CSV table of C-alpha atoms in Angstrom, one decimal:
chain,number,residue,atom,x,y,z
A,1273,UNK,CA,-9.2,-15.6,-12.3
A,1274,UNK,CA,-11.1,-13.8,-10.2
A,1275,UNK,CA,-9.9,-10.3,-8.8
A,1276,UNK,CA,-9.5,-12.5,-5.1
A,1277,UNK,CA,-7.2,-14.7,-6.7
A,1278,UNK,CA,-5.3,-12.4,-8.3
A,1279,UNK,CA,-4.4,-10.8,-5.1
A,1280,UNK,CA,-4.0,-13.8,-3.3
A,1281,UNK,CA,-1.4,-14.7,-6.0
A,1282,UNK,CA,0.2,-11.2,-5.9
A,1283,UNK,CA,0.0,-11.2,-2.2
A,1284,UNK,CA,1.8,-15.2,-1.8
A,1285,UNK,CA,4.6,-14.1,-4.1
A,1286,UNK,CA,5.7,-10.4,-2.5
A,1287,UNK,CA,5.4,-11.9,0.7
A,1288,UNK,CA,8.0,-14.3,-0.1
A,1289,UNK,CA,9.7,-11.7,-2.0
A,1290,UNK,CA,9.9,-9.4,1.4
A,1291,UNK,CA,11.3,-12.6,3.2
A,1292,UNK,CA,14.2,-13.3,0.9
A,1293,UNK,CA,15.4,-9.9,0.4
A,1294,UNK,CA,15.1,-9.3,4.4
A,1295,UNK,CA,17.2,-12.3,4.2
A,1296,UNK,CA,19.6,-11.3,2.0
A,1297,UNK,CA,20.3,-7.5,3.3
A,1298,UNK,CA,19.9,-9.0,7.1
A,1299,UNK,CA,17.9,-7.3,9.9
A,1300,UNK,CA,20.7,-4.9,10.9
A,1301,UNK,CA,20.5,-3.2,7.3
A,1302,UNK,CA,19.0,0.6,6.7
A,1303,UNK,CA,16.0,1.0,5.0
A,1304,UNK,CA,16.6,3.8,2.0
A,1305,UNK,CA,13.0,4.2,1.7
A,1306,UNK,CA,12.2,4.6,5.3
A,1307,UNK,CA,14.1,6.5,6.1
A,1308,UNK,CA,15.1,5.9,10.5
A,1309,UNK,CA,13.8,2.2,9.6
A,1310,UNK,CA,16.2,-1.0,9.7
A,1311,UNK,CA,15.2,-4.1,7.6
A,1312,UNK,CA,14.2,-5.3,11.4
A,1313,UNK,CA,12.0,-2.3,12.2
A,1314,UNK,CA,10.6,-3.6,8.4
A,1315,UNK,CA,9.6,-7.3,9.1
A,1316,UNK,CA,8.2,-7.2,12.4
A,1317,UNK,CA,5.4,-4.1,11.3
A,1318,UNK,CA,4.6,-6.2,8.2
A,1319,UNK,CA,4.7,-9.3,10.2
A,1320,UNK,CA,2.5,-8.2,12.7
A,1321,UNK,CA,-0.2,-6.5,10.2
A,1322,UNK,CA,-0.3,-9.6,8.5
A,1323,UNK,CA,-1.0,-11.2,11.8
A,1324,UNK,CA,-3.8,-8.5,12.3
A,1325,UNK,CA,-4.8,-9.0,8.9
A,1326,UNK,CA,-5.1,-12.9,8.7
A,1327,UNK,CA,-6.9,-12.7,12.6
A,1328,UNK,CA,-9.9,-10.1,11.0
A,1329,UNK,CA,-10.8,-13.3,8.5
A,1330,UNK,CA,-10.5,-16.1,10.5
A,1331,UNK,CA,-12.2,-14.8,13.5
A,1332,UNK,CA,-15.2,-12.7,11.6
A,1333,UNK,CA,-14.2,-9.6,13.8
A,1334,UNK,CA,-16.5,-6.9,12.9
A,1335,UNK,CA,-15.3,-4.2,14.9
A,1336,UNK,CA,-11.6,-2.4,14.3
A,1337,UNK,CA,-9.2,-3.6,16.9
A,1338,UNK,CA,-5.3,-2.5,17.8
A,1339,UNK,CA,-2.3,-4.6,16.5
A,1340,UNK,CA,-0.2,-7.0,18.4
A,1341,UNK,CA,3.0,-5.9,20.3
A,1342,UNK,CA,5.6,-5.8,17.9
A,1343,UNK,CA,7.8,-9.0,18.8
A,1344,UNK,CA,11.8,-9.0,19.9
A,1345,UNK,CA,13.0,-11.3,18.0
A,1346,UNK,CA,15.8,-10.5,15.3
A,1347,UNK,CA,18.3,-12.1,12.8
A,1348,UNK,CA,16.8,-15.3,10.8
A,1349,UNK,CA,14.7,-15.8,13.6
A,1350,UNK,CA,12.8,-12.7,13.0
A,1351,UNK,CA,12.7,-13.6,9.1
A,1352,UNK,CA,11.6,-17.3,10.1
A,1353,UNK,CA,8.5,-15.8,12.0
A,1354,UNK,CA,7.6,-13.5,9.6
A,1355,UNK,CA,7.1,-16.4,6.9
A,1356,UNK,CA,4.9,-18.7,9.4
A,1357,UNK,CA,3.0,-15.3,9.7
A,1358,UNK,CA,2.8,-14.9,6.1
A,1359,UNK,CA,1.9,-18.3,5.0
A,1360,UNK,CA,-0.8,-18.2,7.6
A,1361,UNK,CA,-2.6,-14.6,6.1
A,1362,UNK,CA,-2.4,-16.5,2.6
A,1363,UNK,CA,-3.8,-19.5,3.8
A,1364,UNK,CA,-6.7,-18.2,5.8
A,1365,UNK,CA,-7.6,-15.7,2.9
A,1366,UNK,CA,-7.2,-18.9,0.3
A,1367,UNK,CA,-9.9,-20.7,2.5
A,1368,UNK,CA,-12.1,-18.3,3.7
A,1369,UNK,CA,-15.9,-18.4,2.5
A,1370,UNK,CA,-16.2,-16.2,-0.2
A,1371,UNK,CA,-19.6,-13.8,1.8
A,1372,UNK,CA,-17.2,-13.6,4.8
A,1373,UNK,CA,-18.3,-10.9,7.0
A,1374,UNK,CA,-15.1,-8.6,9.3
A,1375,UNK,CA,-13.9,-5.4,9.8
A,1376,UNK,CA,-12.6,-3.5,6.7
A,1377,UNK,CA,-11.6,0.3,6.7
A,1378,UNK,CA,-11.7,1.5,2.9
A,1379,UNK,CA,-14.5,1.7,0.3
A,1380,UNK,CA,-14.1,0.4,-3.0
A,1381,UNK,CA,-14.1,-3.8,-2.6
A,1382,UNK,CA,-17.1,-5.6,-3.2
A,1383,UNK,CA,-16.9,-7.8,0.0
A,1384,UNK,CA,-14.4,-8.3,3.0
A,1385,UNK,CA,-12.4,-11.2,1.6
A,1386,UNK,CA,-11.3,-9.1,-1.5
A,1387,UNK,CA,-11.0,-6.2,0.6
A,1388,UNK,CA,-8.8,-7.5,2.9
A,1389,UNK,CA,-7.0,-9.9,-0.5
A,1390,UNK,CA,-6.3,-6.3,-2.4
A,1391,UNK,CA,-5.0,-4.6,1.1
A,1392,UNK,CA,-2.7,-7.1,1.8
A,1393,UNK,CA,-1.1,-7.3,-1.5
A,1394,UNK,CA,-0.6,-3.4,-1.8
A,1395,UNK,CA,1.0,-3.2,1.6
A,1396,UNK,CA,3.3,-6.3,0.6
A,1397,UNK,CA,4.3,-5.2,-2.3
A,1398,UNK,CA,5.1,-1.3,-1.4
A,1399,UNK,CA,7.0,-3.3,1.7
A,1400,UNK,CA,8.7,-5.7,-0.6
A,1401,UNK,CA,9.9,-2.7,-2.1
A,1402,UNK,CA,11.1,-1.6,1.2
A,1403,UNK,CA,12.9,-4.8,1.8
A,1404,UNK,CA,15.0,-4.7,-1.9
A,1405,UNK,CA,16.5,-1.2,-1.0
A,1406,UNK,CA,17.6,-2.6,1.6
A,1407,UNK,CA,18.9,-5.4,-0.6
A,1408,UNK,CA,20.3,-3.3,-2.7
A,1409,UNK,CA,20.1,-4.0,-6.8
A,1410,UNK,CA,17.3,-4.3,-9.1
A,1411,UNK,CA,14.2,-4.3,-7.4
A,1412,UNK,CA,11.9,-6.7,-8.8
A,1413,UNK,CA,9.1,-4.8,-11.1
A,1414,UNK,CA,5.6,-4.7,-10.2
A,1415,UNK,CA,2.8,-5.6,-13.0
A,1416,UNK,CA,1.8,-2.5,-14.8
A,1417,UNK,CA,-2.7,-3.7,-13.8
A,1418,UNK,CA,-1.7,-4.0,-10.2
A,1419,UNK,CA,0.3,-0.6,-10.2
A,1420,UNK,CA,-3.1,0.9,-11.5
A,1421,UNK,CA,-5.2,-0.7,-9.1
A,1422,UNK,CA,-3.1,0.4,-6.7
A,1423,UNK,CA,-3.0,3.7,-7.2
A,1424,UNK,CA,-6.5,4.0,-7.4
A,1425,UNK,CA,-6.8,2.3,-3.7
A,1426,UNK,CA,-4.7,5.0,-2.9
A,1427,UNK,CA,-6.4,7.5,-4.2
A,1428,UNK,CA,-10.2,6.3,-3.6
A,1429,UNK,CA,-9.9,5.0,-0.7
A,1430,UNK,CA,-7.2,6.0,1.7
A,1431,UNK,CA,-7.4,9.7,0.5
A,1432,UNK,CA,-11.3,9.4,0.5
A,1433,UNK,CA,-10.9,8.9,4.5
A,1434,UNK,CA,-11.4,12.3,6.7
A,1435,UNK,CA,-7.9,11.2,8.2
A,1436,UNK,CA,-5.8,12.3,4.9
A,1437,UNK,CA,-4.2,15.4,5.5
A,1438,UNK,CA,-4.1,16.4,1.7
A,1439,UNK,CA,-5.8,19.8,1.9
A,1440,UNK,CA,-6.1,23.2,0.2
A,1441,UNK,CA,-7.8,26.3,1.7
A,1442,UNK,CA,-8.9,27.4,-1.6
A,1443,UNK,CA,-10.3,24.4,-4.3
A,1444,UNK,CA,-6.9,23.6,-6.6
A,1445,UNK,CA,-7.6,19.9,-9.0
A,1446,UNK,CA,-4.7,17.4,-9.2
A,1447,UNK,CA,-4.3,14.9,-12.1
A,1448,UNK,CA,-2.3,11.7,-11.9
A,1449,UNK,CA,-2.1,10.3,-15.3
A,1450,UNK,CA,-0.2,6.7,-16.5
A,1451,UNK,CA,1.4,7.2,-19.5
A,1452,UNK,CA,1.1,3.0,-20.4
A,1453,UNK,CA,-2.2,2.2,-19.3
A,1454,UNK,CA,-5.4,3.6,-19.7
A,1455,UNK,CA,-5.4,5.6,-16.4
A,1456,UNK,CA,-6.1,8.8,-15.3
A,1457,UNK,CA,-7.5,10.1,-12.0
A,1458,UNK,CA,-8.6,14.1,-11.1
A,1459,UNK,CA,-8.1,14.5,-7.5
A,1460,UNK,CA,-9.9,17.5,-6.0
A,1461,UNK,CA,-8.6,19.3,-3.1
A,1462,UNK,CA,-10.2,21.5,-0.8
A,1463,UNK,CA,-10.6,22.2,3.0
A,1464,UNK,CA,-12.1,18.4,3.2
A,1465,UNK,CA,-11.0,15.2,1.9
A,1466,UNK,CA,-9.7,14.4,-2.0
A,1467,UNK,CA,-11.8,13.8,-4.2
A,1468,UNK,CA,-11.1,11.6,-7.0
A,1469,UNK,CA,-12.7,10.4,-9.7
A,1470,UNK,CA,-11.6,8.2,-12.4
A,1471,UNK,CA,-11.4,10.5,-15.5
A,1472,UNK,CA,-9.5,13.9,-16.9
A,1473,UNK,CA,-12.4,16.0,-16.7
A,1474,UNK,CA,-12.0,19.4,-16.4
A,1475,UNK,CA,-8.6,21.2,-16.1
A,1476,UNK,CA,-6.7,20.8,-13.9
A,1477,UNK,CA,-3.5,22.9,-12.2
A,1478,UNK,CA,-1.1,20.2,-12.0
A,1479,UNK,CA,-0.5,16.9,-13.2
A,1480,UNK,CA,1.7,13.9,-11.8
A,1481,UNK,CA,2.6,11.6,-14.7
A,1482,UNK,CA,4.6,8.7,-15.4
A,1483,UNK,CA,4.4,4.5,-16.1
A,1484,UNK,CA,2.3,3.2,-13.9
A,1485,UNK,CA,4.6,1.0,-11.8
A,1486,UNK,CA,6.7,4.5,-10.9
A,1487,UNK,CA,3.7,6.4,-10.3
A,1488,UNK,CA,2.4,3.8,-7.8
A,1489,UNK,CA,5.9,3.9,-5.6
A,1490,UNK,CA,6.0,7.3,-6.0
A,1491,UNK,CA,2.6,8.2,-4.4
A,1492,UNK,CA,3.5,6.2,-1.7
A,1493,UNK,CA,6.5,8.5,-1.5
A,1494,UNK,CA,9.0,5.7,-2.5
A,1495,UNK,CA,10.4,7.1,-5.5
A,1496,UNK,CA,10.3,10.9,-6.8
A,1497,UNK,CA,7.5,11.6,-9.1
A,1498,UNK,CA,8.8,11.0,-13.0
A,1499,UNK,CA,7.3,14.1,-14.6
A,1500,UNK,CA,5.9,17.1,-13.0
A,1501,UNK,CA,3.6,19.6,-15.3
A,1502,UNK,CA,1.9,22.6,-14.3
A,1503,UNK,CA,2.2,24.0,-9.9
A,1504,UNK,CA,4.9,22.4,-9.0
A,1505,UNK,CA,3.6,23.5,-4.9
A,1506,UNK,CA,0.4,21.0,-5.4
A,1507,UNK,CA,3.1,18.0,-6.2
A,1508,UNK,CA,5.0,19.6,-3.2
A,1509,UNK,CA,1.9,19.5,-1.0
A,1510,UNK,CA,1.3,15.7,-2.3
A,1511,UNK,CA,4.7,14.4,-1.2
A,1512,UNK,CA,4.8,16.8,1.9
A,1513,UNK,CA,1.0,15.9,3.4
A,1514,UNK,CA,-0.2,12.5,2.1
A,1515,UNK,CA,1.8,9.8,4.2
A,1516,UNK,CA,-0.7,7.2,5.3
A,1517,UNK,CA,-0.9,6.4,9.1
């Protein structure tokens, strides 16, 4: 299976799980992992993002553009609207030409199609976890290899951008280590955007470690970091400044 097909398979499954969880929770349920949000806010946000992403690929649009306004739908009608947009996204990405040209906003994937399949798979997985936190009960698992990829996208994609707020006055080094996979990252912090390498080169002042699934959710600020060693101030800095806008 190619990476794109793998991401599309994950996107399809996670979107269905999100809708099922939202349906069971009800759209007025609080979302513990997103303080201040109700399930309706989560479903509206994710549904709008799905339509926004699908339109770039479907239209071959090469410049950034804003998302649409959130719908005023609620209850079962909102969940049905979400399911329709998720289906449209999966179908659009599945049917797109491998060399489609359109807007992207992170480094890494080899093509625009691979970018959007990856980005929407992770977008949907994190928000599925949010929906399941509103529903209650045991959340669906995140596969180890997919979680490793998500950590990589976050550290070497999102936080390589100038808009990352994770900065330090003097150079500092943070390490992130998955304990159940061959995956470690070294994050060099300074007054510039973080620079992350996929290695364990040199000494680090703080290490965040744990199973890949828990690291993935922790680095997206959904659960506590499983284990912190070294300087706890660097772990606190991440928690306080790493939210992606």
